[in-house]
Amino acid sequence: MLERNWRGASGEIDLVVSDGALLVVVEVKARADDRFGSPALAVDAAKQRRLRRLAVEWLAEHPERRGSELRFDVVAVTGATVEVFAAAF
């Protein structure tokens, strides 16, 4: 894990992790139950755009990581169930 709850001008990245040379930006969404669907559904197009902007901001602060392959994951927590959507967008 490289960062947790990193704040930039466009908002916050929940997690930035490294998987070798791969840089992974992780959005975590949690709900008590699935009454309104999977928490992953909350990561809509606007949220995806914001996360992309935040990744650019994060990379600007960490020039040593520029050029890294980048992936966006979503972790959906529903009660005690955890689902990981690797390369979600």
Short mmCIF file of C-alpha atoms in Angstrom, two decimals:
data_model
loop_
_atom_site.label_atom_id
_atom_site.label_comp_id
_atom_site.label_asym_id
_atom_site.label_seq_id
_atom_site.Cartn_x
_atom_site.Cartn_y
_atom_site.Cartn_z
CA MET A 1 0.00 0.00 0.00
CA LEU A 2 1.38 3.36 -1.05
CA GLU A 3 -1.42 5.65 0.12
CA ARG A 4 -4.64 5.48 2.10
CA ASN A 5 -7.28 8.24 1.93
CA TRP A 6 -5.05 10.45 -0.22
CA ARG A 7 -6.55 13.90 -0.79
CA GLY A 8 -6.09 15.93 -3.92
CA ALA A 9 -7.77 19.00 -5.37
CA SER A 10 -10.44 16.85 -7.08
CA GLY A 11 -11.30 14.73 -4.03
CA GLU A 12 -9.97 11.61 -2.37
CA ILE A 13 -8.49 8.28 -3.45
CA ASP A 14 -9.30 5.51 -0.99
CA LEU A 15 -6.21 3.41 -1.74
CA VAL A 16 -3.20 3.54 -4.01
CA VAL A 17 -1.38 0.22 -4.10
CA SER A 18 1.52 -1.20 -6.02
CA ASP A 19 1.51 -4.62 -7.63
CA GLY A 20 5.07 -4.74 -8.89
CA ALA A 21 5.37 -2.13 -11.63
CA LEU A 22 1.57 -1.81 -11.78
CA LEU A 23 -0.05 1.10 -9.94
CA VAL A 24 -3.61 0.42 -8.74
CA VAL A 25 -6.09 3.12 -7.72
CA VAL A 26 -8.79 1.52 -5.56
CA GLU A 27 -12.25 2.90 -4.81
CA VAL A 28 -13.92 1.25 -1.81
CA LYS A 29 -17.71 1.38 -1.47
CA ALA A 30 -19.51 -0.14 1.51
CA ARG A 31 -23.16 -0.71 2.36
CA ALA A 32 -24.86 -2.53 5.23
CA ASP A 33 -26.98 -4.53 2.79
CA ASP A 34 -27.78 -4.80 -0.91
CA ARG A 35 -31.26 -3.30 -0.72
CA PHE A 36 -30.22 -0.66 -3.26
CA GLY A 37 -27.95 -2.94 -5.29
CA SER A 38 -24.24 -3.53 -5.17
CA PRO A 39 -22.16 -0.69 -3.73
CA ALA A 40 -20.07 -0.94 -6.91
CA LEU A 41 -22.97 0.67 -8.80
CA ALA A 42 -22.17 3.92 -7.00
CA VAL A 43 -18.97 4.19 -9.05
CA ASP A 44 -20.70 5.85 -11.97
CA ALA A 45 -19.19 7.67 -14.96
CA ALA A 46 -18.75 10.92 -13.00
CA LYS A 47 -16.94 9.12 -10.17
CA GLN A 48 -14.74 7.34 -12.71
CA ARG A 49 -13.78 10.68 -14.31
CA ARG A 50 -12.98 12.11 -10.87
CA LEU A 51 -10.78 9.11 -10.02
CA ARG A 52 -8.91 9.49 -13.31
CA ARG A 53 -8.25 13.18 -12.52
CA LEU A 54 -7.11 12.24 -9.02
CA ALA A 55 -4.73 9.63 -10.42
CA VAL A 56 -3.14 12.33 -12.58
CA GLU A 57 -2.81 14.56 -9.50
CA TRP A 58 -1.28 11.70 -7.49
CA LEU A 59 1.22 10.98 -10.26
CA ALA A 60 2.17 14.68 -10.39
CA GLU A 61 3.15 14.41 -6.71
CA HIS A 62 5.01 11.14 -7.28
CA PRO A 63 7.14 11.63 -10.41
CA GLU A 64 9.06 8.44 -9.64
CA ARG A 65 5.88 6.51 -10.51
CA ARG A 66 5.22 8.27 -13.83
CA GLY A 67 5.16 5.81 -16.67
CA SER A 68 3.73 3.08 -14.45
CA GLU A 69 0.93 0.99 -15.87
CA LEU A 70 -2.28 2.13 -14.17
CA ARG A 71 -5.36 0.14 -13.21
CA PHE A 72 -8.59 1.17 -11.47
CA ASP A 73 -10.22 -1.34 -9.11
CA VAL A 74 -13.47 -1.16 -7.17
CA VAL A 75 -13.96 -2.97 -3.87
CA ALA A 76 -17.61 -3.45 -2.92
CA VAL A 77 -18.35 -4.33 0.69
CA THR A 78 -21.89 -5.47 1.48
CA GLY A 79 -22.27 -6.48 5.11
CA ALA A 80 -19.49 -9.05 5.58
CA THR A 81 -19.14 -9.80 1.84
CA VAL A 82 -16.23 -8.29 -0.07
CA GLU A 83 -16.09 -8.26 -3.87
CA VAL A 84 -13.05 -7.01 -5.78
CA PHE A 85 -13.59 -5.78 -9.33
CA ALA A 86 -10.09 -5.59 -10.81
CA ALA A 87 -9.74 -3.31 -13.83
CA ALA A 88 -13.30 -2.11 -13.22
CA PHE A 89 -12.93 0.76 -15.70
#
